Amino acid sequence: MSLVTTPPPLQPDYGALIRFLIEPLLDSPSSLKVDCEVLGQGTRVFIRLAFADADKSVALGRGGRNVRAIQVLLKSVGQMAQQTVTLDIFGEQSADYSRPPRSASFSRPGPSRPGPSRPSVESGVPRARPRRLSDG
């Protein structure tokens, strides 16, 4: 008779993971404050971050790319532990970094204004022809 045991559920150390990911980006790593709160019988995790204002732009990344990458990683780790993870950054208006801002467009729009006008042949200004250099 063999007994099959289920391993205990995985409980990730979100605080250590956040510190590992964000501290190298900060000028003053000691300013990083991490608060992890587990709710709903261990199924929901709220992570709150705070750091110096001087480090905010570096930690968030261009258009929030660093934060979105960290959210994806936390979501993956949370799924392995059967938890829903929410990341909140102290002092930010919105904790939604799921979409890039409107200015970060991957398609190049056309020119917003017409280019400089060039004189036409009829305007009476002759066009200069490029000279050919001779070999000899």
Tab-separated table of N, CA and C in Angstrom:
chain	number	residue	atom	x	y	z
A	1	MET	N	0.831	-1.154	0.000
A	1	MET	CA	0.000	0.000	0.000
A	1	MET	C	0.895	1.243	0.000
A	2	SER	N	0.756	2.066	-1.046
A	2	SER	CA	1.585	3.270	-1.134
A	2	SER	C	0.729	4.499	-0.846
A	3	LEU	N	1.306	5.401	-0.161
A	3	LEU	CA	0.614	6.643	0.157
A	3	LEU	C	1.126	7.739	-0.760
A	4	VAL	N	0.209	8.386	-1.433
A	4	VAL	CA	0.569	9.508	-2.284
A	4	VAL	C	0.260	10.779	-1.504
A	5	THR	N	1.284	11.559	-1.295
A	5	THR	CA	1.076	12.799	-0.552
A	5	THR	C	1.225	13.981	-1.492
A	6	THR	N	0.427	14.962	-1.248
A	6	THR	CA	0.494	16.190	-2.029
A	6	THR	C	1.435	17.147	-1.310
A	7	PRO	N	2.374	17.731	-2.060
A	7	PRO	CA	3.285	18.664	-1.400
A	7	PRO	C	2.519	19.892	-0.907
A	8	PRO	N	3.023	20.527	0.139
A	8	PRO	CA	2.331	21.724	0.626
A	8	PRO	C	2.337	22.803	-0.447
A	9	PRO	N	1.321	23.666	-0.439
A	9	PRO	CA	1.263	24.703	-1.472
A	9	PRO	C	2.475	25.632	-1.386
A	10	LEU	N	2.895	26.071	-2.534
A	10	LEU	CA	4.047	26.955	-2.642
A	10	LEU	C	3.691	28.328	-2.087
A	11	GLN	N	4.509	28.864	-1.209
A	11	GLN	CA	4.295	30.213	-0.682
A	11	GLN	C	5.525	31.046	-1.029
A	12	PRO	N	5.474	31.772	-2.154
A	12	PRO	CA	6.629	32.557	-2.588
A	12	PRO	C	6.934	33.701	-1.626
A	13	ASP	N	8.195	34.081	-1.580
A	13	ASP	CA	8.626	35.238	-0.802
A	13	ASP	C	8.623	36.440	-1.744
A	14	TYR	N	7.464	37.083	-1.856
A	14	TYR	CA	7.305	38.193	-2.792
A	14	TYR	C	8.191	39.378	-2.425
A	15	GLY	N	8.364	39.626	-1.142
A	15	GLY	CA	9.201	40.739	-0.704
A	15	GLY	C	10.637	40.585	-1.176
A	16	ALA	N	11.194	39.388	-1.021
A	16	ALA	CA	12.568	39.142	-1.464
A	16	ALA	C	12.671	39.220	-2.985
A	17	LEU	N	11.652	38.729	-3.678
A	17	LEU	CA	11.659	38.782	-5.142
A	17	LEU	C	11.638	40.227	-5.636
A	18	ILE	N	10.780	41.057	-5.042
A	18	ILE	CA	10.707	42.472	-5.420
A	18	ILE	C	12.039	43.159	-5.147
A	19	ARG	N	12.618	42.919	-3.983
A	19	ARG	CA	13.912	43.538	-3.656
A	19	ARG	C	14.986	43.110	-4.655
A	20	PHE	N	14.989	41.838	-5.002
A	20	PHE	CA	15.973	41.328	-5.960
A	20	PHE	C	15.837	42.021	-7.312
A	21	LEU	N	14.613	42.306	-7.726
A	21	LEU	CA	14.378	42.906	-9.040
A	21	LEU	C	14.573	44.418	-9.066
A	22	ILE	N	14.192	45.111	-8.011
A	22	ILE	CA	14.168	46.571	-8.054
A	22	ILE	C	15.404	47.223	-7.442
A	23	GLU	N	15.973	46.653	-6.390
A	23	GLU	CA	17.108	47.305	-5.731
A	23	GLU	C	18.261	47.649	-6.672
A	24	PRO	N	18.632	46.798	-7.633
A	24	PRO	CA	19.737	47.174	-8.533
A	24	PRO	C	19.437	48.404	-9.394
A	25	LEU	N	18.172	48.740	-9.580
A	25	LEU	CA	17.803	49.893	-10.400
A	25	LEU	C	17.880	51.208	-9.635
A	26	LEU	N	17.832	51.155	-8.319
A	26	LEU	CA	17.711	52.353	-7.502
A	26	LEU	C	19.068	52.935	-7.130
A	27	ASP	N	19.130	54.269	-7.061
A	27	ASP	CA	20.334	54.939	-6.577
A	27	ASP	C	20.474	54.767	-5.067
A	28	SER	N	19.352	54.762	-4.371
A	28	SER	CA	19.378	54.543	-2.917
A	28	SER	C	18.478	53.352	-2.581
A	29	PRO	N	19.036	52.133	-2.657
A	29	PRO	CA	18.229	50.930	-2.400
A	29	PRO	C	17.633	50.890	-0.996
A	30	SER	N	18.245	51.613	-0.060
A	30	SER	CA	17.713	51.602	1.306
A	30	SER	C	16.356	52.302	1.391
A	31	SER	N	16.013	53.104	0.381
A	31	SER	CA	14.721	53.801	0.396
A	31	SER	C	13.559	52.897	-0.025
A	32	LEU	N	13.846	51.707	-0.530
A	32	LEU	CA	12.793	50.801	-0.986
A	32	LEU	C	12.051	50.208	0.205
A	33	LYS	N	10.744	50.371	0.199
A	33	LYS	CA	9.880	49.789	1.227
A	33	LYS	C	8.888	48.864	0.535
A	34	VAL	N	8.795	47.629	1.010
A	34	VAL	CA	7.904	46.626	0.427
A	34	VAL	C	6.952	46.134	1.511
A	35	ASP	N	5.658	46.141	1.206
A	35	ASP	CA	4.647	45.643	2.125
A	35	ASP	C	3.818	44.596	1.390
A	36	CYS	N	3.830	43.361	1.883
A	36	CYS	CA	3.046	42.277	1.284
A	36	CYS	C	1.913	41.915	2.240
A	37	GLU	N	0.707	41.868	1.704
A	37	GLU	CA	-0.467	41.543	2.498
A	37	GLU	C	-1.203	40.395	1.817
A	38	VAL	N	-1.385	39.299	2.537
A	38	VAL	CA	-2.066	38.118	2.000
A	38	VAL	C	-3.485	38.090	2.566
A	39	LEU	N	-4.474	38.024	1.666
A	39	LEU	CA	-5.886	38.046	2.053
A	39	LEU	C	-6.625	36.878	1.414
A	40	GLY	N	-7.863	36.707	1.812
A	40	GLY	CA	-8.732	35.718	1.173
A	40	GLY	C	-8.230	34.300	1.311
A	41	GLN	N	-7.896	33.877	2.518
A	41	GLN	CA	-7.400	32.527	2.783
A	41	GLN	C	-6.161	32.207	1.951
A	42	GLY	N	-5.341	33.223	1.722
A	42	GLY	CA	-4.086	33.018	1.006
A	42	GLY	C	-4.202	33.036	-0.500
A	43	THR	N	-5.358	33.422	-1.032
A	43	THR	CA	-5.527	33.407	-2.487
A	43	THR	C	-5.231	34.747	-3.138
A	44	ARG	N	-5.225	35.830	-2.361
A	44	ARG	CA	-4.941	37.154	-2.921
A	44	ARG	C	-3.766	37.777	-2.186
A	45	VAL	N	-2.869	38.394	-2.957
A	45	VAL	CA	-1.695	39.042	-2.381
A	45	VAL	C	-1.636	40.465	-2.907
A	46	PHE	N	-1.536	41.424	-1.994
A	46	PHE	CA	-1.367	42.827	-2.355
A	46	PHE	C	0.047	43.235	-1.978
A	47	ILE	N	0.777	43.748	-2.951
A	47	ILE	CA	2.151	44.191	-2.721
A	47	ILE	C	2.193	45.690	-2.951
A	48	ARG	N	2.670	46.407	-1.949
A	48	ARG	CA	2.801	47.862	-2.058
A	48	ARG	C	4.277	48.221	-2.007
A	49	LEU	N	4.676	49.090	-2.936
A	49	LEU	CA	6.068	49.539	-3.006
A	49	LEU	C	6.140	51.032	-2.750
A	50	ALA	N	7.219	51.448	-2.122
A	50	ALA	CA	7.514	52.868	-1.964
A	50	ALA	C	9.022	53.027	-2.074
A	51	PHE	N	9.441	54.093	-2.735
A	51	PHE	CA	10.866	54.402	-2.845
A	51	PHE	C	11.015	55.892	-3.047
A	52	ALA	N	12.249	56.370	-3.034
A	52	ALA	CA	12.520	57.802	-3.143
A	52	ALA	C	12.013	58.344	-4.476
A	53	ASP	N	11.549	59.596	-4.448
A	53	ASP	CA	11.051	60.229	-5.674
A	53	ASP	C	12.124	60.303	-6.752
A	54	ALA	N	13.378	60.452	-6.349
A	54	ALA	CA	14.467	60.540	-7.326
A	54	ALA	C	14.625	59.236	-8.102
A	55	ASP	N	14.262	58.119	-7.498
A	55	ASP	CA	14.406	56.808	-8.144
A	55	ASP	C	13.160	56.383	-8.906
A	56	LYS	N	12.104	57.158	-8.818
A	56	LYS	CA	10.818	56.736	-9.383
A	56	LYS	C	10.886	56.500	-10.888
A	57	SER	N	11.492	57.427	-11.635
A	57	SER	CA	11.508	57.279	-13.095
A	57	SER	C	12.326	56.066	-13.523
A	58	VAL	N	13.410	55.782	-12.818
A	58	VAL	CA	14.234	54.621	-13.171
A	58	VAL	C	13.513	53.331	-12.809
A	59	ALA	N	12.883	53.305	-11.653
A	59	ALA	CA	12.195	52.093	-11.212
A	59	ALA	C	10.981	51.786	-12.082
A	60	LEU	N	10.246	52.818	-12.474
A	60	LEU	CA	9.072	52.592	-13.318
A	60	LEU	C	9.474	52.210	-14.731
A	61	GLY	N	10.546	52.803	-15.236
A	61	GLY	CA	10.983	52.533	-16.601
A	61	GLY	C	10.231	53.404	-17.586
A	62	ARG	N	10.720	53.427	-18.802
A	62	ARG	CA	10.096	54.243	-19.847
A	62	ARG	C	8.695	53.723	-20.136
A	63	GLY	N	7.714	54.577	-19.897
A	63	GLY	CA	6.326	54.183	-20.136
A	63	GLY	C	5.841	53.097	-19.196
A	64	GLY	N	6.529	52.889	-18.071
A	64	GLY	CA	6.126	51.861	-17.118
A	64	GLY	C	6.561	50.462	-17.506
A	65	ARG	N	7.544	50.353	-18.392
A	65	ARG	CA	7.957	49.024	-18.878
A	65	ARG	C	8.521	48.147	-17.765
A	66	ASN	N	9.343	48.720	-16.893
A	66	ASN	CA	9.910	47.914	-15.808
A	66	ASN	C	8.811	47.383	-14.900
A	67	VAL	N	7.867	48.238	-14.561
A	67	VAL	CA	6.777	47.825	-13.676
A	67	VAL	C	5.913	46.764	-14.345
A	68	ARG	N	5.628	46.923	-15.625
A	68	ARG	CA	4.827	45.907	-16.334
A	68	ARG	C	5.558	44.568	-16.370
A	69	ALA	N	6.866	44.592	-16.574
A	69	ALA	CA	7.634	43.343	-16.594
A	69	ALA	C	7.606	42.677	-15.219
A	70	ILE	N	7.727	43.472	-14.174
A	70	ILE	CA	7.671	42.920	-12.818
A	70	ILE	C	6.278	42.374	-12.529
A	71	GLN	N	5.233	43.054	-13.003
A	71	GLN	CA	3.865	42.557	-12.819
A	71	GLN	C	3.669	41.210	-13.502
A	72	VAL	N	4.208	41.064	-14.695
A	72	VAL	CA	4.081	39.790	-15.415
A	72	VAL	C	4.767	38.680	-14.629
A	73	LEU	N	5.950	38.967	-14.104
A	73	LEU	CA	6.681	37.974	-13.322
A	73	LEU	C	5.916	37.618	-12.044
A	74	LEU	N	5.405	38.626	-11.352
A	74	LEU	CA	4.639	38.367	-10.130
A	74	LEU	C	3.371	37.573	-10.424
A	75	LYS	N	2.720	37.888	-11.535
A	75	LYS	CA	1.508	37.159	-11.915
A	75	LYS	C	1.834	35.689	-12.191
A	76	SER	N	2.958	35.436	-12.849
A	76	SER	CA	3.358	34.055	-13.142
A	76	SER	C	3.667	33.283	-11.865
A	77	VAL	N	4.412	33.915	-10.966
A	77	VAL	CA	4.727	33.265	-9.693
A	77	VAL	C	3.441	33.039	-8.898
A	78	GLY	N	2.550	34.014	-8.921
A	78	GLY	CA	1.279	33.873	-8.222
A	78	GLY	C	0.425	32.742	-8.770
A	79	GLN	N	0.426	32.575	-10.082
A	79	GLN	CA	-0.342	31.480	-10.681
A	79	GLN	C	0.199	30.130	-10.239
A	80	MET	N	1.521	30.024	-10.124
A	80	MET	CA	2.109	28.768	-9.651
A	80	MET	C	1.673	28.463	-8.218
A	81	ALA	N	1.475	29.520	-7.425
A	81	ALA	CA	1.058	29.356	-6.036
A	81	ALA	C	-0.456	29.453	-5.878
A	82	GLN	N	-1.176	29.523	-7.003
A	82	GLN	CA	-2.632	29.656	-7.014
A	82	GLN	C	-3.080	30.891	-6.233
A	83	GLN	N	-2.388	32.013	-6.535
A	83	GLN	CA	-2.694	33.287	-5.894
A	83	GLN	C	-2.859	34.363	-6.958
A	84	THR	N	-3.667	35.373	-6.638
A	84	THR	CA	-3.811	36.551	-7.482
A	84	THR	C	-2.975	37.658	-6.850
A	85	VAL	N	-2.044	38.216	-7.621
A	85	VAL	CA	-1.112	39.207	-7.085
A	85	VAL	C	-1.424	40.577	-7.676
A	86	THR	N	-1.504	41.586	-6.807
A	86	THR	CA	-1.725	42.967	-7.223
A	86	THR	C	-0.551	43.801	-6.739
A	87	LEU	N	0.044	44.566	-7.653
A	87	LEU	CA	1.176	45.430	-7.323
A	87	LEU	C	0.705	46.873	-7.322
A	88	ASP	N	1.010	47.591	-6.246
A	88	ASP	CA	0.632	48.994	-6.124
A	88	ASP	C	1.875	49.781	-5.736
A	89	ILE	N	2.069	50.916	-6.402
A	89	ILE	CA	3.231	51.755	-6.125
A	89	ILE	C	2.756	53.017	-5.437
A	90	PHE	N	3.320	53.301	-4.283
A	90	PHE	CA	2.920	54.458	-3.494
A	90	PHE	C	3.202	55.737	-4.267
A	91	GLY	N	2.198	56.615	-4.317
A	91	GLY	CA	2.368	57.905	-4.965
A	91	GLY	C	1.989	57.928	-6.429
A	92	GLU	N	1.633	56.806	-7.014
A	92	GLU	CA	1.230	56.772	-8.416
A	92	GLU	C	-0.274	56.977	-8.509
A	93	GLN	N	-0.706	57.697	-9.548
A	93	GLN	CA	-2.126	57.971	-9.751
A	93	GLN	C	-2.892	56.688	-10.043
A	94	SER	N	-2.335	55.864	-10.911
A	94	SER	CA	-3.020	54.650	-11.334
A	94	SER	C	-2.058	53.485	-11.241
A	95	ALA	N	-2.536	52.376	-10.745
A	95	ALA	CA	-1.698	51.191	-10.651
A	95	ALA	C	-1.836	50.321	-11.893
A	96	ASP	N	-2.467	50.832	-12.949
A	96	ASP	CA	-2.668	50.053	-14.168
A	96	ASP	C	-1.548	50.346	-15.154
A	97	TYR	N	-0.586	49.445	-15.219
A	97	TYR	CA	0.516	49.581	-16.165
A	97	TYR	C	0.383	48.545	-17.272
A	98	SER	N	-0.833	48.061	-17.474
A	98	SER	CA	-1.025	46.974	-18.427
A	98	SER	C	-0.957	47.434	-19.874
A	99	ARG	N	-1.183	48.726	-20.124
A	99	ARG	CA	-1.133	49.212	-21.501
A	99	ARG	C	-0.112	50.328	-21.603
A	100	PRO	N	0.604	50.404	-22.725
A	100	PRO	CA	1.528	51.522	-22.890
A	100	PRO	C	0.753	52.816	-23.071
A	101	PRO	N	1.358	53.941	-22.709
A	101	PRO	CA	0.656	55.209	-22.903
A	101	PRO	C	0.447	55.499	-24.374
A	102	ARG	N	-0.459	56.425	-24.670
A	102	ARG	CA	-0.786	56.745	-26.060
A	102	ARG	C	0.427	57.210	-26.846
A	103	SER	N	1.356	57.886	-26.192
A	103	SER	CA	2.508	58.411	-26.915
A	103	SER	C	3.470	57.312	-27.354
A	104	ALA	N	3.407	56.147	-26.730
A	104	ALA	CA	4.301	55.054	-27.091
A	104	ALA	C	3.647	54.212	-28.182
A	105	SER	N	3.662	54.710	-29.390
A	105	SER	CA	3.030	54.023	-30.510
A	105	SER	C	4.090	53.308	-31.331
A	106	PHE	N	3.759	52.118	-31.785
A	106	PHE	CA	4.717	51.367	-32.577
A	106	PHE	C	4.599	51.672	-34.063
A	107	SER	N	3.511	52.309	-34.484
A	107	SER	CA	3.380	52.684	-35.888
A	107	SER	C	3.741	54.149	-36.025
A	108	ARG	N	4.428	54.472	-37.074
A	108	ARG	CA	4.865	55.839	-37.281
A	108	ARG	C	3.770	56.618	-37.989
A	109	PRO	N	3.275	57.660	-37.356
A	109	PRO	CA	2.249	58.463	-38.022
A	109	PRO	C	2.875	59.307	-39.123
A	110	GLY	N	2.048	59.762	-40.037
A	110	GLY	CA	2.522	60.626	-41.117
A	110	GLY	C	2.922	61.984	-40.571
A	111	PRO	N	3.505	62.822	-41.414
A	111	PRO	CA	3.927	64.132	-40.926
A	111	PRO	C	2.717	64.953	-40.495
A	112	SER	N	2.902	65.696	-39.416
A	112	SER	CA	1.791	66.482	-38.900
A	112	SER	C	1.608	67.780	-39.669
A	113	ARG	N	2.623	68.195	-40.383
A	113	ARG	CA	2.502	69.404	-41.200
A	113	ARG	C	3.246	69.159	-42.506
A	114	PRO	N	2.898	69.872	-43.537
A	114	PRO	CA	3.578	69.652	-44.813
A	114	PRO	C	5.040	70.084	-44.723
A	115	GLY	N	5.861	69.452	-45.531
A	115	GLY	CA	7.286	69.766	-45.553
A	115	GLY	C	7.546	71.133	-46.158
A	116	PRO	N	8.806	71.562	-46.195
A	116	PRO	CA	9.111	72.879	-46.761
A	116	PRO	C	8.787	72.903	-48.250
A	117	SER	N	8.292	74.050	-48.677
A	117	SER	CA	7.939	74.156	-50.098
A	117	SER	C	9.208	74.349	-50.919
A	118	ARG	N	9.218	73.758	-52.087
A	118	ARG	CA	10.372	73.861	-52.982
A	118	ARG	C	9.944	74.624	-54.226
A	119	PRO	N	10.817	75.440	-54.729
A	119	PRO	CA	10.446	76.178	-55.944
A	119	PRO	C	10.303	75.222	-57.119
A	120	SER	N	9.303	75.468	-57.912
A	120	SER	CA	9.101	74.628	-59.086
A	120	SER	C	9.887	75.189	-60.261
A	121	VAL	N	9.933	74.442	-61.338
A	121	VAL	CA	10.670	74.867	-62.531
A	121	VAL	C	10.027	76.113	-63.124
A	122	GLU	N	8.706	76.207	-63.024
A	122	GLU	CA	8.015	77.357	-63.587
A	122	GLU	C	8.258	78.642	-62.806
A	123	SER	N	8.816	78.551	-61.605
A	123	SER	CA	8.987	79.758	-60.803
A	123	SER	C	10.128	80.632	-61.306
A	124	GLY	N	10.861	80.173	-62.282
A	124	GLY	CA	11.930	80.975	-62.854
A	124	GLY	C	13.278	80.748	-62.195
A	125	VAL	N	13.358	79.894	-61.213
A	125	VAL	CA	14.634	79.618	-60.554
A	125	VAL	C	15.203	78.352	-61.172
A	126	PRO	N	16.357	78.477	-61.839
A	126	PRO	CA	16.935	77.275	-62.448
A	126	PRO	C	17.464	76.331	-61.376
A	127	ARG	N	17.395	75.047	-61.669
A	127	ARG	CA	17.917	74.041	-60.762
A	127	ARG	C	19.360	73.743	-61.122
A	128	ALA	N	20.191	73.593	-60.132
A	128	ALA	CA	21.602	73.281	-60.374
A	128	ALA	C	21.726	71.791	-60.639
A	129	ARG	N	22.550	71.455	-61.639
A	129	ARG	CA	22.798	70.048	-61.942
A	129	ARG	C	24.071	69.608	-61.236
A	130	PRO	N	24.088	68.388	-60.734
A	130	PRO	CA	25.318	67.906	-60.102
A	130	PRO	C	26.411	67.719	-61.147
A	131	ARG	N	27.632	68.037	-60.774
A	131	ARG	CA	28.764	67.886	-61.700
A	131	ARG	C	29.287	66.473	-61.650
A	132	ARG	N	29.774	66.011	-62.788
A	132	ARG	CA	30.428	64.713	-62.846
A	132	ARG	C	31.926	64.932	-62.816
A	133	LEU	N	32.571	64.147	-62.003
A	133	LEU	CA	34.024	64.250	-61.934
A	133	LEU	C	34.627	63.332	-62.989
A	134	SER	N	35.571	63.848	-63.713
A	134	SER	CA	36.218	63.015	-64.736
A	134	SER	C	37.411	62.306	-64.123
A	135	ASP	N	37.706	61.125	-64.678
A	135	ASP	CA	38.821	60.332	-64.171
A	135	ASP	C	40.165	60.879	-64.631
A	136	GLY	N	40.167	61.649	-65.624
A	136	GLY	CA	41.442	62.019	-66.200
A	136	GLY	C	41.759	63.384	-66.073
